[in-house]
Coordinates of C-alpha atoms and ligand atoms in Angstrom, one line a residue:
X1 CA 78.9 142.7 93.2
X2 CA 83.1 142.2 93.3
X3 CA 83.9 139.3 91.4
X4 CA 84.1 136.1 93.0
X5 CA 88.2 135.3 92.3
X6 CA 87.7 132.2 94.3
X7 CA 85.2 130.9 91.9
X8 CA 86.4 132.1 88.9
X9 CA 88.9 130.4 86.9
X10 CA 92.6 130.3 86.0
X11 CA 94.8 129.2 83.2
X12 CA 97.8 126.9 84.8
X13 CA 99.7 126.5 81.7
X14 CA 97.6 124.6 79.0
X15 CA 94.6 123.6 81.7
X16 CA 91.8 125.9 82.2
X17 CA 90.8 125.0 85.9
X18 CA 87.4 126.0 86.9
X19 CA 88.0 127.4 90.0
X20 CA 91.3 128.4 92.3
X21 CA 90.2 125.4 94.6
X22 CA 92.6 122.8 95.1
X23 CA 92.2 119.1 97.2
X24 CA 95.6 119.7 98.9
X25 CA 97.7 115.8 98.8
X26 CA 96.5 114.1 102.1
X27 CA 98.3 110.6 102.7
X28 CA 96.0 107.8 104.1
X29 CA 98.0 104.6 104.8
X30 CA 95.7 102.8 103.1
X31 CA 97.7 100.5 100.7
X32 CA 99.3 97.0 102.4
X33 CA 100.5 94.8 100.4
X34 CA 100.4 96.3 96.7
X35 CA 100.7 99.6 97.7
X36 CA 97.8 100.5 96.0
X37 CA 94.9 103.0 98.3
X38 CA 92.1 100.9 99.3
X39 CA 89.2 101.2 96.6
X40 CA 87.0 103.8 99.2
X41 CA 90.4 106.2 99.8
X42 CA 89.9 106.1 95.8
X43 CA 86.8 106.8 95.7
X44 CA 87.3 110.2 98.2
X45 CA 89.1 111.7 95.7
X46 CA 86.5 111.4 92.7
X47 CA 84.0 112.3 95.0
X48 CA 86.1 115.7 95.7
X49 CA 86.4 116.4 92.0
X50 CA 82.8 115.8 91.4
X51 CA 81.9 117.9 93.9
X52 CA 83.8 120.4 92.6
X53 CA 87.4 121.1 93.2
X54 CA 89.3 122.3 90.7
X55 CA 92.7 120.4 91.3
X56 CA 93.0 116.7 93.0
X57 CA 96.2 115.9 94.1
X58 CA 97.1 112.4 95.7
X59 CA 98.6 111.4 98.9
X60 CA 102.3 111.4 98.4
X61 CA 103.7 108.6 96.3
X62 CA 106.5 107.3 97.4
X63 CA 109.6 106.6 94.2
X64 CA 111.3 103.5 95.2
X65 CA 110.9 99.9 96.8
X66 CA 114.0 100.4 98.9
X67 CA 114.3 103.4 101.5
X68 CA 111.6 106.0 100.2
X69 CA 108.8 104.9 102.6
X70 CA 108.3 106.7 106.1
X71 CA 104.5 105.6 106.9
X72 CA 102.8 102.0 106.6
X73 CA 100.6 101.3 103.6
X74 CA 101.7 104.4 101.5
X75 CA 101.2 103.9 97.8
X76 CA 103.7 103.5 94.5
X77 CA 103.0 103.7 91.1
X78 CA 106.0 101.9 89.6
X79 CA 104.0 98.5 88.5
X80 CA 101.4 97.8 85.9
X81 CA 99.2 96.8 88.3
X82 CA 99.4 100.2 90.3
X83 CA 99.5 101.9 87.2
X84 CA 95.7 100.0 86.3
X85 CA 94.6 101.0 89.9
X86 CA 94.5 104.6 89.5
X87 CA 93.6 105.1 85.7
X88 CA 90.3 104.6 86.2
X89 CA 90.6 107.2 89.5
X90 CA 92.2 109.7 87.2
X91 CA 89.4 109.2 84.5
X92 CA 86.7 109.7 86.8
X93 CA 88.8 112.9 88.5
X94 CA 89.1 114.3 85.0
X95 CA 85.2 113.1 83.8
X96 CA 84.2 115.4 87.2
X97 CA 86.1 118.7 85.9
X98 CA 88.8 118.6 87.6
X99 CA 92.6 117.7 86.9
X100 CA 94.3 115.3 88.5
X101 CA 98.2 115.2 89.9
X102 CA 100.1 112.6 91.5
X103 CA 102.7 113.9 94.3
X104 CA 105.9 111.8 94.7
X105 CA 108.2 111.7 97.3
X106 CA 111.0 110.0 99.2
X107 CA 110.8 110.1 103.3
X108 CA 115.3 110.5 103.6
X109 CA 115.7 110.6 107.4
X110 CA 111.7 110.5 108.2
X111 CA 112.1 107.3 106.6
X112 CA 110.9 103.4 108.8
X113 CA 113.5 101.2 108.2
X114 CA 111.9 98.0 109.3
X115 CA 109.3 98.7 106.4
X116 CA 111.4 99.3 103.7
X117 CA 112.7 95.9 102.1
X118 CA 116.7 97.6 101.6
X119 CA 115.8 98.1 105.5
X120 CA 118.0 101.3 105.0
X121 CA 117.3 105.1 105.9
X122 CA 119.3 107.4 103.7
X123 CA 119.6 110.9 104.1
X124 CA 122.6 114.1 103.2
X125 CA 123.6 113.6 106.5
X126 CA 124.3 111.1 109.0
X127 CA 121.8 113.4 111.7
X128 CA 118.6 112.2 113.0
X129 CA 116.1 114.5 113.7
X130 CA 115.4 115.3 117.4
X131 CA 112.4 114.0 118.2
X132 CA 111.0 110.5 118.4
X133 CA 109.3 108.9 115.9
X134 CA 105.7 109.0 116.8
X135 CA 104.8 105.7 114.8
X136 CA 107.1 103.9 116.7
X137 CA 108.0 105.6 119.8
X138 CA 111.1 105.4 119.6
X139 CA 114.4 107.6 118.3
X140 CA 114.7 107.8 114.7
X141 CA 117.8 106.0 113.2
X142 CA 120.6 108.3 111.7
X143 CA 120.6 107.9 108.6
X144 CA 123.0 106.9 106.3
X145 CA 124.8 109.4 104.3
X146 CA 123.5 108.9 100.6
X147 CA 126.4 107.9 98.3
X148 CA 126.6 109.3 95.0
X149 CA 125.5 106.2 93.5
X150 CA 122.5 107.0 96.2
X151 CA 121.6 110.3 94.9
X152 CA 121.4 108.9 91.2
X153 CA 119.1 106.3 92.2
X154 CA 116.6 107.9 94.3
X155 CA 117.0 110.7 91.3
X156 CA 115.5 107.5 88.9
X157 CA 113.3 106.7 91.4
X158 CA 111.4 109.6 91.2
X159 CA 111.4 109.5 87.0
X160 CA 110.3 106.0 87.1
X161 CA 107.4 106.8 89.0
X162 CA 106.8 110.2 87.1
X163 CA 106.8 107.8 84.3
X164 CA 103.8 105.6 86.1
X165 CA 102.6 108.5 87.1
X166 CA 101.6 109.9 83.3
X167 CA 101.2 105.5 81.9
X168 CA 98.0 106.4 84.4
X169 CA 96.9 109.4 82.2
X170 CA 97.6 112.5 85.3
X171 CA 97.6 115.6 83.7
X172 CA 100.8 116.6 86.4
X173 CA 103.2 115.4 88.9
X174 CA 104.0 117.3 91.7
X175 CA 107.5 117.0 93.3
X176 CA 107.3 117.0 96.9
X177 CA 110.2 119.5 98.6
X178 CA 108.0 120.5 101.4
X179 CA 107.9 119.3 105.5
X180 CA 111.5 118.0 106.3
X181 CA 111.6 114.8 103.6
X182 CA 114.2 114.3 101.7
X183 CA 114.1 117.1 99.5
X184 CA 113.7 119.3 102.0
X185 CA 116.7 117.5 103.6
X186 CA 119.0 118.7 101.1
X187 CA 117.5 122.1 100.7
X188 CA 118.3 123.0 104.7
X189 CA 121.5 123.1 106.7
X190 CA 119.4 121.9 109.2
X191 CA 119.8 118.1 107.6
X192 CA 122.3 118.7 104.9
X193 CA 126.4 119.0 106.1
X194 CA 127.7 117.5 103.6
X195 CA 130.5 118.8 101.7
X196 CA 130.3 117.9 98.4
X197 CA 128.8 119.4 95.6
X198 CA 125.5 118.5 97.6
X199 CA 125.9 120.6 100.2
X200 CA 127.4 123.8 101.7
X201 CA 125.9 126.9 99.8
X202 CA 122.4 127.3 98.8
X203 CA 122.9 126.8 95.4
X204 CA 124.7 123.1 96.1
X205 CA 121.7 122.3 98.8
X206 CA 119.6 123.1 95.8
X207 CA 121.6 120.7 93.2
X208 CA 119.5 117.8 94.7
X209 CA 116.3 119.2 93.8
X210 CA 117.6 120.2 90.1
X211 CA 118.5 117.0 89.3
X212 CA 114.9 115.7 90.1
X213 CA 113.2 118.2 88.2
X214 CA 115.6 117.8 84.7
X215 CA 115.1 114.1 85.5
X216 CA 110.9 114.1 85.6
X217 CA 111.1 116.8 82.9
X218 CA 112.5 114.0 80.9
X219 CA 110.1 111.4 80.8
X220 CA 106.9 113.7 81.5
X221 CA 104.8 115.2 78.2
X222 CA 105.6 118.7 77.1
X223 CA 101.7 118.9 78.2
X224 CA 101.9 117.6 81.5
X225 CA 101.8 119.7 84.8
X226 CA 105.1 119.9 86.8
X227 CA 104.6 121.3 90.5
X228 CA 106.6 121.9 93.9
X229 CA 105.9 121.9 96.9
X230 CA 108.2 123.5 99.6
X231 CA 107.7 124.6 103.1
X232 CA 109.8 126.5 105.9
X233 CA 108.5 123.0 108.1
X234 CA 108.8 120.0 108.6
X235 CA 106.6 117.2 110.1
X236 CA 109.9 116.1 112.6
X237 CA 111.4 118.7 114.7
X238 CA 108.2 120.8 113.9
X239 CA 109.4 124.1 115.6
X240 CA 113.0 124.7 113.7
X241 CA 112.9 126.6 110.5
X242 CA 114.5 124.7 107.9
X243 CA 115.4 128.0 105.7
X244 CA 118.1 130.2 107.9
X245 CA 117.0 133.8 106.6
X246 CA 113.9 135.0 104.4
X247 CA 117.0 135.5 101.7
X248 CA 118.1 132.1 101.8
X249 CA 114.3 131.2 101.1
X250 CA 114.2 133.5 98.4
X251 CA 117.3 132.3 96.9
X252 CA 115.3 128.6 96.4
X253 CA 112.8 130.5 94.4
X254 CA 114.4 131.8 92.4
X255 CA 116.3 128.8 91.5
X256 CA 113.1 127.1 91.2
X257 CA 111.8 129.8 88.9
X258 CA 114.4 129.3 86.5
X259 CA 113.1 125.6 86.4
X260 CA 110.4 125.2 83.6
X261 CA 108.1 124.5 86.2
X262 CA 104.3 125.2 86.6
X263 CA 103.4 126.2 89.9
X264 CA 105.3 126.7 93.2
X265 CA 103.0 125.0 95.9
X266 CA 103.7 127.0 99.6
X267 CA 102.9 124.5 102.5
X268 CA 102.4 126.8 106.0
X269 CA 100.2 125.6 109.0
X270 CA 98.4 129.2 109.1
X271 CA 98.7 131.1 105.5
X272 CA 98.6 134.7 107.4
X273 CA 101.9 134.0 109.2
X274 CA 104.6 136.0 108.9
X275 CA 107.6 134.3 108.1
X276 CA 111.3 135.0 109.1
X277 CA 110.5 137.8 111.4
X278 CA 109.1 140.0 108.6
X279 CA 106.2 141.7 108.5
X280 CA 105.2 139.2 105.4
X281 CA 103.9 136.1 105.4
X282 CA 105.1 132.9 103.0
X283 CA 102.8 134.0 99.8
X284 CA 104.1 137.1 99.9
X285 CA 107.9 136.5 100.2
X286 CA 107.2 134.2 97.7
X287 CA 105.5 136.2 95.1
X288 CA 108.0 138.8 95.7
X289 CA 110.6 136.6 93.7
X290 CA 108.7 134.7 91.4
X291 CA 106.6 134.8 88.4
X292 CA 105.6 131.4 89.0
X293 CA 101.8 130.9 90.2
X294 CA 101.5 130.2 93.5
X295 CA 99.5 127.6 95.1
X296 CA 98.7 128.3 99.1
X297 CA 97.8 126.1 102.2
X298 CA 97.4 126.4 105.5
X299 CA 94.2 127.2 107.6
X300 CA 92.2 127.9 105.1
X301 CA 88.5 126.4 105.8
X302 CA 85.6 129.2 104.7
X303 CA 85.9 131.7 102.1
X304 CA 86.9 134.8 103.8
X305 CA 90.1 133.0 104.3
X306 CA 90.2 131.7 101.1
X307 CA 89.8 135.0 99.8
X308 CA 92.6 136.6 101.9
X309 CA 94.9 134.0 101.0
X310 CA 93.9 134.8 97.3
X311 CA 95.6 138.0 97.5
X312 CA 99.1 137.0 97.5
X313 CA 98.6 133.9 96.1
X314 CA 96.7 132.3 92.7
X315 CA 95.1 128.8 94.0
X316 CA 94.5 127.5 97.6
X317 CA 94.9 124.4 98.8
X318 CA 92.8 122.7 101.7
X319 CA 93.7 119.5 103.1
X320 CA 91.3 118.8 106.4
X321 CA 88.0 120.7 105.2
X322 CA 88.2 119.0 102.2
X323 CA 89.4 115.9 104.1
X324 CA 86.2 116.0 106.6
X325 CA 83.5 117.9 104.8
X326 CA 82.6 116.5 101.3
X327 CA 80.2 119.7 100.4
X328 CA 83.0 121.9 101.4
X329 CA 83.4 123.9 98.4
X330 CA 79.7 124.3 97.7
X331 CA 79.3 125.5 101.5
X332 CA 82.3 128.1 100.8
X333 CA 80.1 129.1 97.0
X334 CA 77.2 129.7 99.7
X335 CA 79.5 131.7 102.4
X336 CA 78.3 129.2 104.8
X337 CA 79.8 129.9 108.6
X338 CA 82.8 126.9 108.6
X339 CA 84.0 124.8 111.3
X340 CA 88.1 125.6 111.0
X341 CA 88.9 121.5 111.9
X342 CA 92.2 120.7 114.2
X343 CA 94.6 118.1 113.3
X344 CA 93.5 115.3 115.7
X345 CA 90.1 115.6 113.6
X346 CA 91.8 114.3 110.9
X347 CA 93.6 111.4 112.5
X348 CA 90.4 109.4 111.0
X349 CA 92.0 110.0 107.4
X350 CA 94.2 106.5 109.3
X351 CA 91.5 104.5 109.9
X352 CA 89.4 102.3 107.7
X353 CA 86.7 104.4 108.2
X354 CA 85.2 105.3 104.6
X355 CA 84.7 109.2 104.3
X356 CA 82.1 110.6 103.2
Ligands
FMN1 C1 95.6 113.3 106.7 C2 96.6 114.2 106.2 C3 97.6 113.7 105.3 C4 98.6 114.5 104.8 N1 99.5 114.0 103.8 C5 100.2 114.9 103.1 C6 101.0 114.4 102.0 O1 101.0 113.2 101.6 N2 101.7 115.3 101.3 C7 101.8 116.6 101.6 O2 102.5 117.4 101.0 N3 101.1 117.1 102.7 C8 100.3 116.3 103.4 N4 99.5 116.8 104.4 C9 99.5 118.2 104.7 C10 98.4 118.9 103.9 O3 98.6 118.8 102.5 C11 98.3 120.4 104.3 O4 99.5 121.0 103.9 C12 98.1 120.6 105.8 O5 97.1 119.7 106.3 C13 97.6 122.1 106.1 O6 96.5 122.3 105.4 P1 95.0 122.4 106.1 O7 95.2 123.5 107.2 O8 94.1 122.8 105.0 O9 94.7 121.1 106.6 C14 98.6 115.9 105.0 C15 97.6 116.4 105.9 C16 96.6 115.6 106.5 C17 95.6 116.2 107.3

């Protein structure tokens, strides 16, 4: 019998993970108030370790108290309190055999003002996205164009809560430069017209993101995981593609590749897609520039999917099976026949409703 590759494990720098099965980072809204997840939104994710992913990441974290927040009741990790919240979570992640990373982000344009107590939304570049903002049904606010004095804070706000992020013992943070946030905002000319040293070519798009990575490598242990997250969407405007050309894709790759990162984690709504009218899908144009491993998601809900994706990438991700079926990954072991969920199945992750 062929090896099982999906079962088997892999060495992501100095963490043996047991499998190539990873809870992909699913945000919940579940923190009013203290910005800490409600205890059973907790609980979900030891629950998913235990039974038996091999990576748990969070819901996105968001860095700052001032303009980073685009959803109600999202999460930080910047006080003691928040910090004593999810130590215990991480233990119990970690006690089930899996490792455990935080993912931290800042909304930029996506961001609500009314929720964020600066009651700003900061972006590159003074242009809203098209759409309205489904939350609140109405347009989205341009944003501001972030200052310099803008770009340096956000920059600490994502080490401060890197920093919170290790007090609480994760083995790795995961920098989120995936679906049209503020990252992403800088990477594409889509969202970025600025013309400083911020914006214009691909390299100065990428500055942004640079800055954030030297500025968590900083504070983070030489032992701790450092991932990113991109994508070619974003969750406003859904139907543009925020790179221009598969080469300006590649181009962010490889400047990510020089980074003394761990992983490169590729966010797609279907994994097969080809991308940028190739005949190759995002895995593949990925892996055709880097070294780094590659983390996949999109679609991926049984294991002959999970197998396909395998071959041009080194880990999958799932966020709605793993969401909406807590035996998922022992159904996949057993080759069971898997429901492939839709996304309006997974509106419950918003509700109060526990999950099983
Ligand atoms: C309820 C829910 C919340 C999500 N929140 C995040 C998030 O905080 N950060 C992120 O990078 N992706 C988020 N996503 C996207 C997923 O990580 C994943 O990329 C997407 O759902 C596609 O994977 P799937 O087909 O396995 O569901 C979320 C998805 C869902 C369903």
């Amino acid at each position: 019998m062929d090896k099982d590759i999906l079962f088997s494990s892999f060495q992501l720098k100095n963490f043996k993970l047991k499998n190539r099965i990873g809870v992909a980072p699913m945000t919940r809204m579940s923190s009013p108030g203290g910005s800490i997840p409600r205890q059973d939104v907790l609980d979900f994710l030891v629950r998913r370790a235990k039974n038996g992913a091999g990576i748990v990441y969070t819901e996105g974290i968001v860095t700052d108290y001032e303009s980073a927040q685009g959803y109600p009741g999202q999460g930080r990790i910047l006080t003691q309190p928040q910090i004593n919240a999810w130590k215990p979570v991480v233990e119990e992640i970690q006690k089930g055999g899996a490792i455990a990373i935080m993912q931290i982000f800042h909304c930029g344009r996506i961001a609500w003002q009314e929720i964020n107590p600066a009651n700003r939304v900061i972006a590159p570049s003074p242009i809203a996205p098209k759409q309205d903002n489904p939350l609140t049904g109405s347009p989205y606010p341009v944003p501001e164009a972030m200052s310099l004095f803008d770009i340096e804070h956000v920059i600490s706000g994502f080490a401060e809560t890197a920093k919170g992020a290790v007090a609480a013992g994760f083995d790795g943070v995961e920098i989120h430069g995936a679906h049209g946030y503020l990252i992403n905002q800088f990477l594409s000319s889509y969202s970025n017209q600025r013309t400083d040293g911020y914006g214009g070519s691909v390299e100065n798009r990428y500055r942004f993101a640079h800055k954030i990575i030297q500025a968590v490598l900083k504070v983070i242990p030489e032992d701790c995981l450092l991932t990113f997250r991109i994508s070619n969407w974003g969750v406003a405007d859904m139907e543009v593609s925020l790179f221009d050309t598969k080469e300006e894709y590649q181009e962010i790759i490889r400047l990510l590749s020089k980074e003394p990162i761990d992983a490169i984690s590729v966010s797609t709504y279907e994994y097969h897609q080809k991308a940028f009218g190739t005949n190759k899908n995002m895995a593949q144009l990925t892996r055709e520039v880097t070294e780094l491993p590659i983390m996949i998601c999109g679609s991926i809900y049984d294991h002959a999917s999970s197998d396909d994706a395998l071959k041009d990438a080194d880990i999958v991700l799932s966020a709605k099976s793993l969401l909406l079926n807590p035996d998922w990954v022992e159904d996949v072991r057993a080759n069971k026949t898997l429901h492939r969920y839709k996304s309006e199945e997974a509106n419950i992750a918003y509700t109060e409703t526990p999950l099983p």
